[in-house]
PDB file of C-alpha atoms in Angstrom:
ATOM      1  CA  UNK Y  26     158.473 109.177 116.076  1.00 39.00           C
ATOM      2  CA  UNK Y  27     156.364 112.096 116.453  1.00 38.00           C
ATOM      3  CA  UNK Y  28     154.137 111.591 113.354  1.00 41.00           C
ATOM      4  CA  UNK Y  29     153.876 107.862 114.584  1.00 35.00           C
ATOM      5  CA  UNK Y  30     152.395 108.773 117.635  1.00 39.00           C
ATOM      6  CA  UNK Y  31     149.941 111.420 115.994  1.00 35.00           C
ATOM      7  CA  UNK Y  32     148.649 108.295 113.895  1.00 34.00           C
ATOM      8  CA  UNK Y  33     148.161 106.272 116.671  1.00 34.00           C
ATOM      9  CA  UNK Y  34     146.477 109.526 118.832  1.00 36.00           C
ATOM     10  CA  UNK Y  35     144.539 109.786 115.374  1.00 37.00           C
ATOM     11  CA  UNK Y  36     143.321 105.752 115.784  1.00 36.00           C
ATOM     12  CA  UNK Y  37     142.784 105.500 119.254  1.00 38.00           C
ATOM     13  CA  UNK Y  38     140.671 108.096 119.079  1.00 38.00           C
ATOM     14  CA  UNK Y  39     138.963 106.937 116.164  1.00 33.00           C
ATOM     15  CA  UNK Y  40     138.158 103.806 117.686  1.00 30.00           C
ATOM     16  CA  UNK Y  41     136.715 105.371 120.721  1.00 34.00           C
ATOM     17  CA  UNK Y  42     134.479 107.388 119.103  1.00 37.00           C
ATOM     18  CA  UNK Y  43     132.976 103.909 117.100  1.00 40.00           C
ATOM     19  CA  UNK Y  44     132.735 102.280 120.788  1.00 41.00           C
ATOM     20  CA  UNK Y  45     130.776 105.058 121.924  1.00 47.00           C
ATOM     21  CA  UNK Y  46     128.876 105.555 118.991  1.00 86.00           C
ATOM     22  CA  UNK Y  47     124.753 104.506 119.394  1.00 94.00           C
ATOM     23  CA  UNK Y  48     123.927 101.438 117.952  1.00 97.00           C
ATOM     24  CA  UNK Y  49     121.397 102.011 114.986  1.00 98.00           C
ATOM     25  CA  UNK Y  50     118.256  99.895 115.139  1.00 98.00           C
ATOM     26  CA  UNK Y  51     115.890  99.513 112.094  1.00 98.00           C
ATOM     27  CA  UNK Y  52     112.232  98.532 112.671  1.00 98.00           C
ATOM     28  CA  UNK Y  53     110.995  96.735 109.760  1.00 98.00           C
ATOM     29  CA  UNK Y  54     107.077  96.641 109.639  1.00 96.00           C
ATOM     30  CA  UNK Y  55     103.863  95.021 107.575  1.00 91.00           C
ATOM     31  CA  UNK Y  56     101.525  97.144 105.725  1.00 86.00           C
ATOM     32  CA  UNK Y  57     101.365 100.856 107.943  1.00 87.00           C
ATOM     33  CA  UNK Y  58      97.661 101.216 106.282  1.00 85.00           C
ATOM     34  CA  UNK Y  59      96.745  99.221 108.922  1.00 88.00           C
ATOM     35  CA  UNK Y  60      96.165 101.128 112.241  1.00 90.00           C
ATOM     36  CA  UNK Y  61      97.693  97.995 114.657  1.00 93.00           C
ATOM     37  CA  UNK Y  62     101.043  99.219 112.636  1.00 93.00           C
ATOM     38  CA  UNK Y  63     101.051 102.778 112.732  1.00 93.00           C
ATOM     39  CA  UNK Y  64     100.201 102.213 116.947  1.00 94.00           C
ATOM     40  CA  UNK Y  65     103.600  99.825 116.660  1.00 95.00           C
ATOM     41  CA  UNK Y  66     105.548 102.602 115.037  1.00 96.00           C
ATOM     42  CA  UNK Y  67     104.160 105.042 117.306  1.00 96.00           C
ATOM     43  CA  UNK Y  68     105.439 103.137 120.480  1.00 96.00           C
ATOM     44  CA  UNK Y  69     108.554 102.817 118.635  1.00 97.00           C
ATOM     45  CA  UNK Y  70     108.823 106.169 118.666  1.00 97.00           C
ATOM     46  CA  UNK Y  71     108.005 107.194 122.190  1.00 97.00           C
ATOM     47  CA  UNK Y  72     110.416 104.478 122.877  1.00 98.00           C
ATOM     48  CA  UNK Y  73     113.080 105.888 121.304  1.00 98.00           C
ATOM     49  CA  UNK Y  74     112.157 109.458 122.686  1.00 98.00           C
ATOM     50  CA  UNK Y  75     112.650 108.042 125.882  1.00 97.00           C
ATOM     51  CA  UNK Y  76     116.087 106.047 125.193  1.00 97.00           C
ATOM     52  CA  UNK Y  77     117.579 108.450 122.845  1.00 97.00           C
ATOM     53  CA  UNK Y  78     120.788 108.580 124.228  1.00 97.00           C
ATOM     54  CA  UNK Y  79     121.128 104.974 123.697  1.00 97.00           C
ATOM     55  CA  UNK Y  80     120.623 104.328 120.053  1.00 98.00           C
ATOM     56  CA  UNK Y  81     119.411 105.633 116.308  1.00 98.00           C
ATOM     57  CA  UNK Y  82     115.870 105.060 115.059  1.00 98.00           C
ATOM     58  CA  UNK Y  83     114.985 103.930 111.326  1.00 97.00           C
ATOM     59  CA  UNK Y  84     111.780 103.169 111.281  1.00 96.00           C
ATOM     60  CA  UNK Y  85     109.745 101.693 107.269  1.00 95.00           C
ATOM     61  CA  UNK Y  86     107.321  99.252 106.322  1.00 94.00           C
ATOM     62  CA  UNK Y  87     105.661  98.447 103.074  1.00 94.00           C
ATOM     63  CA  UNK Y  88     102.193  99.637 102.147  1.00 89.00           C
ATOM     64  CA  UNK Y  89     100.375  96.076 100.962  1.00 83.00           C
ATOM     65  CA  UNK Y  90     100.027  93.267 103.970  1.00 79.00           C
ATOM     66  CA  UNK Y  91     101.080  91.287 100.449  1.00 84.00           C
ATOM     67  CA  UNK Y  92     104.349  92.401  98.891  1.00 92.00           C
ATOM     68  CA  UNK Y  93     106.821  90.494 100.830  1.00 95.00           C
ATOM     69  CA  UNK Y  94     109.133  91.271  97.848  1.00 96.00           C
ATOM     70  CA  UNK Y  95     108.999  94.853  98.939  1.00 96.00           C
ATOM     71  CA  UNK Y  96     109.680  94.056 102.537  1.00 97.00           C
ATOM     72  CA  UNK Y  97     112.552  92.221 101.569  1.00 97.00           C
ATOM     73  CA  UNK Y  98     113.951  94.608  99.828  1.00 98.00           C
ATOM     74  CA  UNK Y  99     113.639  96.902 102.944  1.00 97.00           C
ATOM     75  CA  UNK Y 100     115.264  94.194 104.729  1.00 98.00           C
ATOM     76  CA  UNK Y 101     118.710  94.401 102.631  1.00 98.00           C
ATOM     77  CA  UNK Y 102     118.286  98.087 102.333  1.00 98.00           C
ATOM     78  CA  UNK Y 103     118.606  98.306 106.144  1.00 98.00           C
ATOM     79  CA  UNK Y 104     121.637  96.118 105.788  1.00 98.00           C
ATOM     80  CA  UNK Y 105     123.045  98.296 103.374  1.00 97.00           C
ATOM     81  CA  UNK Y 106     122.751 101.484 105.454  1.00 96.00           C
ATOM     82  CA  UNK Y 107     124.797  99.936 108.070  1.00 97.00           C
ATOM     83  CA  UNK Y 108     122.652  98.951 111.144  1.00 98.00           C
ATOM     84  CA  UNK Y 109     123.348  97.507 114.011  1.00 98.00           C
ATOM     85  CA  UNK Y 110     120.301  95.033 114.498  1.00 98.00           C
ATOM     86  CA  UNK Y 111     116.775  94.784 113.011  1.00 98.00           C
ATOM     87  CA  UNK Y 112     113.345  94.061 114.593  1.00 98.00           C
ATOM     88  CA  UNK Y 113     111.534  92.713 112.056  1.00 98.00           C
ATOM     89  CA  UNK Y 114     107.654  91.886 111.415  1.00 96.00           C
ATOM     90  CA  UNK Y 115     107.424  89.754 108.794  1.00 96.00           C
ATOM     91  CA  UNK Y 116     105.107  89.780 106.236  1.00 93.00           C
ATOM     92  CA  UNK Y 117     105.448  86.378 105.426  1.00 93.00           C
ATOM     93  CA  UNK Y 118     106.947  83.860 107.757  1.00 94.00           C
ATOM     94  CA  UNK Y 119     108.878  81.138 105.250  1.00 95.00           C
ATOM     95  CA  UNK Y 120     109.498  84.111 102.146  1.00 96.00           C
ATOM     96  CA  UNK Y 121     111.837  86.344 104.659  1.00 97.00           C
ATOM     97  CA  UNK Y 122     114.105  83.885 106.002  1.00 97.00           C
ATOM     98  CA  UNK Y 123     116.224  84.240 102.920  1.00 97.00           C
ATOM     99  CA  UNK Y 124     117.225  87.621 103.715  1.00 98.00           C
ATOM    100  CA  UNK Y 125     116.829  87.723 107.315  1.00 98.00           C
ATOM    101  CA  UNK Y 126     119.964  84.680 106.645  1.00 97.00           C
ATOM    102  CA  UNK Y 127     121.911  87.034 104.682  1.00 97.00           C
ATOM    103  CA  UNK Y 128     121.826  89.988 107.497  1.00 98.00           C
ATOM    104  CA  UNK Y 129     122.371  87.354 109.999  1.00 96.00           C
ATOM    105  CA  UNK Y 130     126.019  86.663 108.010  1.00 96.00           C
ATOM    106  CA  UNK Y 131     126.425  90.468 107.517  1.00 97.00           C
ATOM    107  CA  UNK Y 132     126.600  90.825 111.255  1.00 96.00           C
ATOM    108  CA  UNK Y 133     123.242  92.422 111.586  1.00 97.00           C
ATOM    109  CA  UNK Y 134     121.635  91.587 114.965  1.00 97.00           C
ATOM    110  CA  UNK Y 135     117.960  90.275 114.105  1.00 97.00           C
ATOM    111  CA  UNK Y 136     114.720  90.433 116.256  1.00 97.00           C
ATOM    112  CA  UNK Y 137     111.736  88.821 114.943  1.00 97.00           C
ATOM    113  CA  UNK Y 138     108.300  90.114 116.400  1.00 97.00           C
ATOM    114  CA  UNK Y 139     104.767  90.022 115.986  1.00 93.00           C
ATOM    115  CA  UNK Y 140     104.812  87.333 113.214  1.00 93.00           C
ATOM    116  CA  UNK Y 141     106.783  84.103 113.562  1.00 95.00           C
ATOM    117  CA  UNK Y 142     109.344  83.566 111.394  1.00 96.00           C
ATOM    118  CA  UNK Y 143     108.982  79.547 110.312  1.00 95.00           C
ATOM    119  CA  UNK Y 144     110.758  77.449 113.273  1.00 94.00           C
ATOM    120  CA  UNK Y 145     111.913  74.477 110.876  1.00 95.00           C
ATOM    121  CA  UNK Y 146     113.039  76.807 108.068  1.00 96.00           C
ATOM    122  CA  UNK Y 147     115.221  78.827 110.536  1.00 96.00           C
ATOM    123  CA  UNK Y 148     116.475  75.396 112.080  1.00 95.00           C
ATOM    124  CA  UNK Y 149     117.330  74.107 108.385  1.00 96.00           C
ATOM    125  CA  UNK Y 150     119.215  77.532 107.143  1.00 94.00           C
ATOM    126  CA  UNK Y 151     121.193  77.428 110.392  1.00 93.00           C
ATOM    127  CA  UNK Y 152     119.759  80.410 111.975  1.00 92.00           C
ATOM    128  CA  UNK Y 153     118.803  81.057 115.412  1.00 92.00           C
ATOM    129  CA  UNK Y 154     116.403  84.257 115.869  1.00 96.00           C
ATOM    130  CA  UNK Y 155     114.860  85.227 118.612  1.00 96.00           C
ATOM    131  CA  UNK Y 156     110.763  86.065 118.731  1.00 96.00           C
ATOM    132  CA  UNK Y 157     109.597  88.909 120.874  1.00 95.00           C
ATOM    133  CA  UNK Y 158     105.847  88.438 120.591  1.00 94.00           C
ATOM    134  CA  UNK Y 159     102.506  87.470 122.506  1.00 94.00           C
ATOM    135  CA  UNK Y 160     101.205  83.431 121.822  1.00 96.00           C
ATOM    136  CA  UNK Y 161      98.533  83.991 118.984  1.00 96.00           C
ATOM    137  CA  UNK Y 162      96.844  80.639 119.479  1.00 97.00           C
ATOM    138  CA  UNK Y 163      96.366  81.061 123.068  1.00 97.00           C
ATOM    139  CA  UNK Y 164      94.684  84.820 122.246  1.00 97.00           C
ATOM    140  CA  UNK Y 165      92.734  83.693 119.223  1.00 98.00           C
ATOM    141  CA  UNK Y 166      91.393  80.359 121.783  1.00 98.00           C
ATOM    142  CA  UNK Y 167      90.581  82.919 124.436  1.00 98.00           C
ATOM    143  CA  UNK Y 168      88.981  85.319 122.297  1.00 98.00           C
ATOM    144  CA  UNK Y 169      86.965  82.328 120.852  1.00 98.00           C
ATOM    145  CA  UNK Y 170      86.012  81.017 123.992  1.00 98.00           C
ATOM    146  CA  UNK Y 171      84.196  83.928 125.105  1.00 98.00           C
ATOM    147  CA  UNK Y 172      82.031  83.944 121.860  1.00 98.00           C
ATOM    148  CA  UNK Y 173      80.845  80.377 121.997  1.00 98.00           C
ATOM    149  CA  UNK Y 174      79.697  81.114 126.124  1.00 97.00           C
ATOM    150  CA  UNK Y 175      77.213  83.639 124.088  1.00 97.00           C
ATOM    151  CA  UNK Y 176      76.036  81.126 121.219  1.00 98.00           C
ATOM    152  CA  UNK Y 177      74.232  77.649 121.644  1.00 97.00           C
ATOM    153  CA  UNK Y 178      75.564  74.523 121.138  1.00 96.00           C
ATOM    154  CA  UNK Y 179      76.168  73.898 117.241  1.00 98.00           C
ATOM    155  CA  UNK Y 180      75.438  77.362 116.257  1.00 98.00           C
ATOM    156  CA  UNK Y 181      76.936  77.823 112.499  1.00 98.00           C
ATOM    157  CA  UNK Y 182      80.016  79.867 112.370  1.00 98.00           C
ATOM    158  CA  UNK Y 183      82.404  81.202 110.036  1.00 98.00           C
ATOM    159  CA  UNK Y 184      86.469  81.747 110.456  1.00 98.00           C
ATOM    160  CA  UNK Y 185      88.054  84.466 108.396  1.00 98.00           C
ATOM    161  CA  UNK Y 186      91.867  83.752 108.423  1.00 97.00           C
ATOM    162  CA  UNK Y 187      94.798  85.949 107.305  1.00 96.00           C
ATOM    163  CA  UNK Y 188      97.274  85.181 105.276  1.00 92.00           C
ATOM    164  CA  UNK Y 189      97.195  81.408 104.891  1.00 92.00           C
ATOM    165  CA  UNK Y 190     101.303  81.367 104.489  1.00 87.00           C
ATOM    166  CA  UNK Y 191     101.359  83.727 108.045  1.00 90.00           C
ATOM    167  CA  UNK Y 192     102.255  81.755 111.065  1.00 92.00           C
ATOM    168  CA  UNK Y 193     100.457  83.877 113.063  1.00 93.00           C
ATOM    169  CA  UNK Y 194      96.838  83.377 111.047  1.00 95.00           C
ATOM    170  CA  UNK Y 195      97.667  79.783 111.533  1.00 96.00           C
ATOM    171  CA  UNK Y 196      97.887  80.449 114.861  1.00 97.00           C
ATOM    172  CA  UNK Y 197      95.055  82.247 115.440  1.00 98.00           C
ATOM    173  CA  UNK Y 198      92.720  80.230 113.046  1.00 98.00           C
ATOM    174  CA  UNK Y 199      93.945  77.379 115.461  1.00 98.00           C
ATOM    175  CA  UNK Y 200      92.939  78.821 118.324  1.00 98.00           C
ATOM    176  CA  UNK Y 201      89.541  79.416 116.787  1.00 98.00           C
ATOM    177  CA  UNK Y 202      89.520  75.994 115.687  1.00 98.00           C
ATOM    178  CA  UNK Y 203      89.830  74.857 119.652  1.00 98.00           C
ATOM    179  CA  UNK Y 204      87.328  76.922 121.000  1.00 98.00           C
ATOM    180  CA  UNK Y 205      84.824  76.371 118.672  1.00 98.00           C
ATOM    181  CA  UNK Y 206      85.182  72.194 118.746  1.00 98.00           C
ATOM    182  CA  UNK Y 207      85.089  72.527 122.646  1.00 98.00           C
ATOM    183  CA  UNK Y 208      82.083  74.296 122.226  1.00 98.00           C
ATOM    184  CA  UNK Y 209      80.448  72.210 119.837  1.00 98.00           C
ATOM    185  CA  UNK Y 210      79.693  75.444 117.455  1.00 98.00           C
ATOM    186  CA  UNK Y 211      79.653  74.313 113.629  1.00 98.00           C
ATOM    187  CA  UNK Y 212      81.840  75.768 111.357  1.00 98.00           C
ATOM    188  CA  UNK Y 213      80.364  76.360 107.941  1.00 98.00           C
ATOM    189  CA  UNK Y 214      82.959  78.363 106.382  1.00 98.00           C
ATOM    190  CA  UNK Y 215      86.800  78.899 106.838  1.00 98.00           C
ATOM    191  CA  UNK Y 216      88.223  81.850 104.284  1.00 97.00           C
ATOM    192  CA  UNK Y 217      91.298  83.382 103.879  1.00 97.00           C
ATOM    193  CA  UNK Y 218      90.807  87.735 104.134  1.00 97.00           C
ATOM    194  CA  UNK Y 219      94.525  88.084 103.885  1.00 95.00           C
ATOM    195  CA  UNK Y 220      94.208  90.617 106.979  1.00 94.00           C
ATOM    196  CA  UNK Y 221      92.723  93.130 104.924  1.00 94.00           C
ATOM    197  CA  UNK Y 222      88.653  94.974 105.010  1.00 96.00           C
ATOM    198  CA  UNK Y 223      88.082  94.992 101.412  1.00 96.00           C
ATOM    199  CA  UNK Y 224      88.678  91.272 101.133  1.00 97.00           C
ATOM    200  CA  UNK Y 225      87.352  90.288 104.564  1.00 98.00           C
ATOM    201  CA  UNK Y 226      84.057  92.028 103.210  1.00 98.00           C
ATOM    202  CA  UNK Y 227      83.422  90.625  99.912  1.00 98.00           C
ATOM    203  CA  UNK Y 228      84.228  87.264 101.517  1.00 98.00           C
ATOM    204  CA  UNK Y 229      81.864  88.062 104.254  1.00 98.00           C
ATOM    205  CA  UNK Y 230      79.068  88.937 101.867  1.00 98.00           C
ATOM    206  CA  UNK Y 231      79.614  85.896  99.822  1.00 98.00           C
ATOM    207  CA  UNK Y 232      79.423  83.661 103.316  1.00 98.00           C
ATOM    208  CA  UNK Y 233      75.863  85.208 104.466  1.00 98.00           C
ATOM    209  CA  UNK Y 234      74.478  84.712 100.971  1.00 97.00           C
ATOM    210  CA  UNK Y 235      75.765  81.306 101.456  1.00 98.00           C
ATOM    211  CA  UNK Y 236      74.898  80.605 105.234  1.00 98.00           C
ATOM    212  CA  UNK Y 237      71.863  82.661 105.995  1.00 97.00           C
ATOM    213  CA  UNK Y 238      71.534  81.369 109.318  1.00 97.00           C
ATOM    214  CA  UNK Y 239      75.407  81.929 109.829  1.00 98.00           C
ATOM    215  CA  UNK Y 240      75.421  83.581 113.852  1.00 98.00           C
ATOM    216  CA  UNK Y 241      79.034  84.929 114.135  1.00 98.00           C
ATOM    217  CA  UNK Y 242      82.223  85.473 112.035  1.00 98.00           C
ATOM    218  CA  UNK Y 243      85.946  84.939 113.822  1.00 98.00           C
ATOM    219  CA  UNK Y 244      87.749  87.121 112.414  1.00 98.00           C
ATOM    220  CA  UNK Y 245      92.036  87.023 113.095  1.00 98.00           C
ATOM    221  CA  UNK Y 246      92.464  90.708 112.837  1.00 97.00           C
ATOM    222  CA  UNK Y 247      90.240  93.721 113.933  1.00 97.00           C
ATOM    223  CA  UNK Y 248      90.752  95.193 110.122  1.00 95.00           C
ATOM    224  CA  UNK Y 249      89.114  92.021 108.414  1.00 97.00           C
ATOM    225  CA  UNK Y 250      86.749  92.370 111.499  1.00 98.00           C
ATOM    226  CA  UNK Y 251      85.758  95.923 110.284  1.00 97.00           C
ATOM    227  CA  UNK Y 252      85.041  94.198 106.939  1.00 98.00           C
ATOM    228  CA  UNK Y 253      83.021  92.079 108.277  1.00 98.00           C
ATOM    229  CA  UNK Y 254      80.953  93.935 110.143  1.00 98.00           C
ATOM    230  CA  UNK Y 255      80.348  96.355 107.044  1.00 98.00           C
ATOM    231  CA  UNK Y 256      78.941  93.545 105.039  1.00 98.00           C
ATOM    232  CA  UNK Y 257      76.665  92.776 107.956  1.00 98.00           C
ATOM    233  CA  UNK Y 258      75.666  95.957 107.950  1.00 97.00           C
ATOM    234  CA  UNK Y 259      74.864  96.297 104.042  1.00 98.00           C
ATOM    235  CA  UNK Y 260      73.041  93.011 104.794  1.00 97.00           C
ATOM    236  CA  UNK Y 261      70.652  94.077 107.848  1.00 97.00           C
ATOM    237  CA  UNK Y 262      72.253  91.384 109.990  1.00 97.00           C
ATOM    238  CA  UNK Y 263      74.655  93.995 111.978  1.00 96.00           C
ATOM    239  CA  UNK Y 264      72.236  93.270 115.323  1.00 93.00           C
ATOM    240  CA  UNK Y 265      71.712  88.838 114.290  1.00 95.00           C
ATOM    241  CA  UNK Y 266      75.385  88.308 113.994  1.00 98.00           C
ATOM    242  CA  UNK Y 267      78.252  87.913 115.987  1.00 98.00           C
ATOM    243  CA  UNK Y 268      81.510  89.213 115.148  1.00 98.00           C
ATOM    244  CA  UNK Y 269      84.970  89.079 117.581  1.00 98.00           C
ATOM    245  CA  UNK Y 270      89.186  89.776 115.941  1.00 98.00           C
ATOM    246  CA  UNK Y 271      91.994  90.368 117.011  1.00 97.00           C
ATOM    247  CA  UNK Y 272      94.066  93.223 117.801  1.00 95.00           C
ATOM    248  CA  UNK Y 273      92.223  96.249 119.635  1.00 94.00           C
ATOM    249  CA  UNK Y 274      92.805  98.560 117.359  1.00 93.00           C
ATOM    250  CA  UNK Y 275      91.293 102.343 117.815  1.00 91.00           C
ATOM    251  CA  UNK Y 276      88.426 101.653 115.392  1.00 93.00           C
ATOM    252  CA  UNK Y 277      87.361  98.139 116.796  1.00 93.00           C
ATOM    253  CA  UNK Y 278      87.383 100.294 120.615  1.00 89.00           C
ATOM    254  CA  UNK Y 279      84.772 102.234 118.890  1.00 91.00           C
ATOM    255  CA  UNK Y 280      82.569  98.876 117.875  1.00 95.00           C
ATOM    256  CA  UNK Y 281      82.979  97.287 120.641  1.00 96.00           C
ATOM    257  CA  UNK Y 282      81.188 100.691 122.438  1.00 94.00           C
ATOM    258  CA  UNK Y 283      78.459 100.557 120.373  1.00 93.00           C
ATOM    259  CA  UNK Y 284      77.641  96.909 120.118  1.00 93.00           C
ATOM    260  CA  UNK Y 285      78.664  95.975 117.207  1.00 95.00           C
ATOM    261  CA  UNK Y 286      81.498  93.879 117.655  1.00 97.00           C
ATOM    262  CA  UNK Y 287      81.616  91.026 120.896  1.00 97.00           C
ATOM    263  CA  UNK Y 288      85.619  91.182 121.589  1.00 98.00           C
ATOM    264  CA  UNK Y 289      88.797  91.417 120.517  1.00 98.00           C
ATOM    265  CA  UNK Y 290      92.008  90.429 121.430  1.00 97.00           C
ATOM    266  CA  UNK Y 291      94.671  93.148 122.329  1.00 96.00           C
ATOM    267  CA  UNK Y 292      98.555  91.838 121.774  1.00 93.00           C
ATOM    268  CA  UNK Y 293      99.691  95.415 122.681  1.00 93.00           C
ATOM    269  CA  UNK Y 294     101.249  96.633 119.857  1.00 89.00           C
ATOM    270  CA  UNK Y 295     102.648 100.247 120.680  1.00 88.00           C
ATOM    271  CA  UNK Y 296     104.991  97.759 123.321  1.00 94.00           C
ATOM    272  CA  UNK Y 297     105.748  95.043 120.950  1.00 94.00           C
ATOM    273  CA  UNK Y 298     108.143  97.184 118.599  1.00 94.00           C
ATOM    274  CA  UNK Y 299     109.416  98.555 122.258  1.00 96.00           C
ATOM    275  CA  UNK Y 300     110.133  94.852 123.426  1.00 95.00           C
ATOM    276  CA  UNK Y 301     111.435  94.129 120.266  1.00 96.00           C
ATOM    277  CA  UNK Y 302     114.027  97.084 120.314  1.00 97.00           C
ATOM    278  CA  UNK Y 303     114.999  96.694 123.856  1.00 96.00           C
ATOM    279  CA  UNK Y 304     115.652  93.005 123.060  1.00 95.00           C
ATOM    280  CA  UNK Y 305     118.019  94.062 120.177  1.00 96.00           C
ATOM    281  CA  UNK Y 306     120.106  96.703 122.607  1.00 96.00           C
ATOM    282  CA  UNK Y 307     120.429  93.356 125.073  1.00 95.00           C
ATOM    283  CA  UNK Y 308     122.134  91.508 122.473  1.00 94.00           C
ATOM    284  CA  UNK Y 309     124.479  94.429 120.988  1.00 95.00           C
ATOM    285  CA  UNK Y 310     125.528  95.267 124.754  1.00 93.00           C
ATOM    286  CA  UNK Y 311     125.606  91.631 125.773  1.00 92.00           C
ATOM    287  CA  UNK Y 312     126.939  89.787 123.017  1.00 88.00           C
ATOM    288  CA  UNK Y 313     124.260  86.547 123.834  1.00 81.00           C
ATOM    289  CA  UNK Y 314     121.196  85.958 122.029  1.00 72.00           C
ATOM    290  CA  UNK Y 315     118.322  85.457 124.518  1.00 75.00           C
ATOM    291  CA  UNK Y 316     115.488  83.057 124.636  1.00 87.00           C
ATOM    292  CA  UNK Y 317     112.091  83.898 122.899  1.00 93.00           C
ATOM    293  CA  UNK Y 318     110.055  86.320 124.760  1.00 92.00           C
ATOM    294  CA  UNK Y 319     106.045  86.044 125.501  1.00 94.00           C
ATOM    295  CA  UNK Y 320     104.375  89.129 125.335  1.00 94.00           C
ATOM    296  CA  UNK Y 321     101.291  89.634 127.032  1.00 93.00           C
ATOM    297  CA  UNK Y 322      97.541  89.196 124.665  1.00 95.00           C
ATOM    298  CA  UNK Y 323      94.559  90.487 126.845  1.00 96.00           C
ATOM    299  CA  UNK Y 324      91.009  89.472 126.031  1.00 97.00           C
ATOM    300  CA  UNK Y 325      88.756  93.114 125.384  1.00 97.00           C
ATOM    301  CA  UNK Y 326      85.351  92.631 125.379  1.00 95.00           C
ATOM    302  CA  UNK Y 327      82.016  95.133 124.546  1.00 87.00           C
ATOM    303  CA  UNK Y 328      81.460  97.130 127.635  1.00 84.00           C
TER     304      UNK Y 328
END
């Protein structure tokens, strides 16, 4: 009788220390070249500083905006390791539901931010995930909007899109779209820079050999932006073009300053991770998933 009560000491304990144990929350990011990432992971951080008591930080993301492959495998790695729940920025917004499925059925709380995962995809695998993140066509229209008050009436313009397969380039393209047919601007050109500078740029430079009298380029990110504005400069059209993105990050502050860019949007990415996490803890403690979130997108413009 003695030993059996030892064993049973032995497992109660045991299972209190698992109850009390912090939850362990993965971030999964896109590409952390770009700078709107590394300020996400940074608020992650400071986040976490703040709540460490509460739960365990893992914190990754892949090095090309393109290799979803390599994101998913980050995904099951995560799900390997044991975590609790992960917020999740997806690269590609059909090509991670797959996996996202297969933690859902491992038990692993999910959290999708910044990117939408695909609505109808999620409704057909039998999935319900909820998306922590700001409305990218409402940004993008805003953003937009403010452009076309400084151009005439059917000024020629050119859109420079993400990835195509991203919901949130189709959102922002979108929202582009909108402002510029209220405005009655004339879009010449609409080209995919899969969010990154190098592309944006030699797509830029192909557009103003194309459209001369091209007057501004919306761009969906403030990396394709820089790009942009780069080939402008190359070009001697820096001061006869227009440019505007989408994101505010540290480098676009500093064009905006000098000129050189009209506006950007800023989706506040050192909170979205933090939304994102805080969602997760919700769930874990709560045991409900909760409705999608709006987060807020600001329009910045040149001072």
């Amino acid at each position: 009788m003695r030993a059996l009560a030892i064993v049973l000491l032995l497992v109660g304990c045991t299972r209190e220390g698992a109850a009390s144990a912090r939850p362990k929350i993965a971030l999964v990011m896109k590409s952390l070249a770009n700078d709107f990432f590394q300020t996400m992971e940074e608020g992650a951080r400071r986040h976490h500083a703040a709540h460490a008591a509460e739960y365990e930080l893992v914190a990754n993301g892949i090095k090309d905006e393109q290799d979803v492959g390599r994101q998913m495998d980050l995904v099951e790695q995560m799900v390997a390791r044991g975590v609790d729940a992960i917020v999740l920025a997806p690269a590609d917004s059909k090509a991670l539901v797959g996996v996202v499925r297969r933690a859902r059925r491992a038990g692993v709380v999910v959290v999708n931010i910044d990117n939408k995962l695909d609505p109808e995809l999620l409704r057909s695998r039998g999935i319900q995930v909820p998306f922590v993140g700001p409305d990218n066509r409402k940004g993008a229209r805003a953003v937009g909007q403010f452009l076309a008050s400084r151009l005439a009436q059917g000024a020629p313009v050119a859109i420079i899109e993400g990835l195509p397969t991203a919901f949130n380039s189709i959102e922002r393209r979108t929202g582009f779209e909108e402002a510029t047919l209220a405005a009655g601007l004339k879009v010449v050109a609409r080209q995919a820079g899969n969010w990154e500078m190098a592309k944006a740029n030699q797509v830029a430079a192909a557009i103003l050999t194309e459209h001369p009298a091209i007057k501004a380029f919306l761009c969906a990110n403030d990396s394709m932006a820089l790009g942009v504005v780069a080939a402008l400069k190359a070009a001697g059209r820096l001061d006869h073009v227009k440019v505007i993105g989408f994101d505010n990050i540290a480098a676009m502050r500093e064009l905006l300053a000098a000129g050189h860019v009209l506006a950007t949007a800023d989706q506040h990415g050192d909170k979205l991770a933090a939304f994102g996490i805080q969602y997760a803890l919700d769930i874990l403690k709560n045991k409900t998933a909760p409705a999608d979130q709006e987060t807020p997108v600001d329009l910045v413009k040149a001072p």
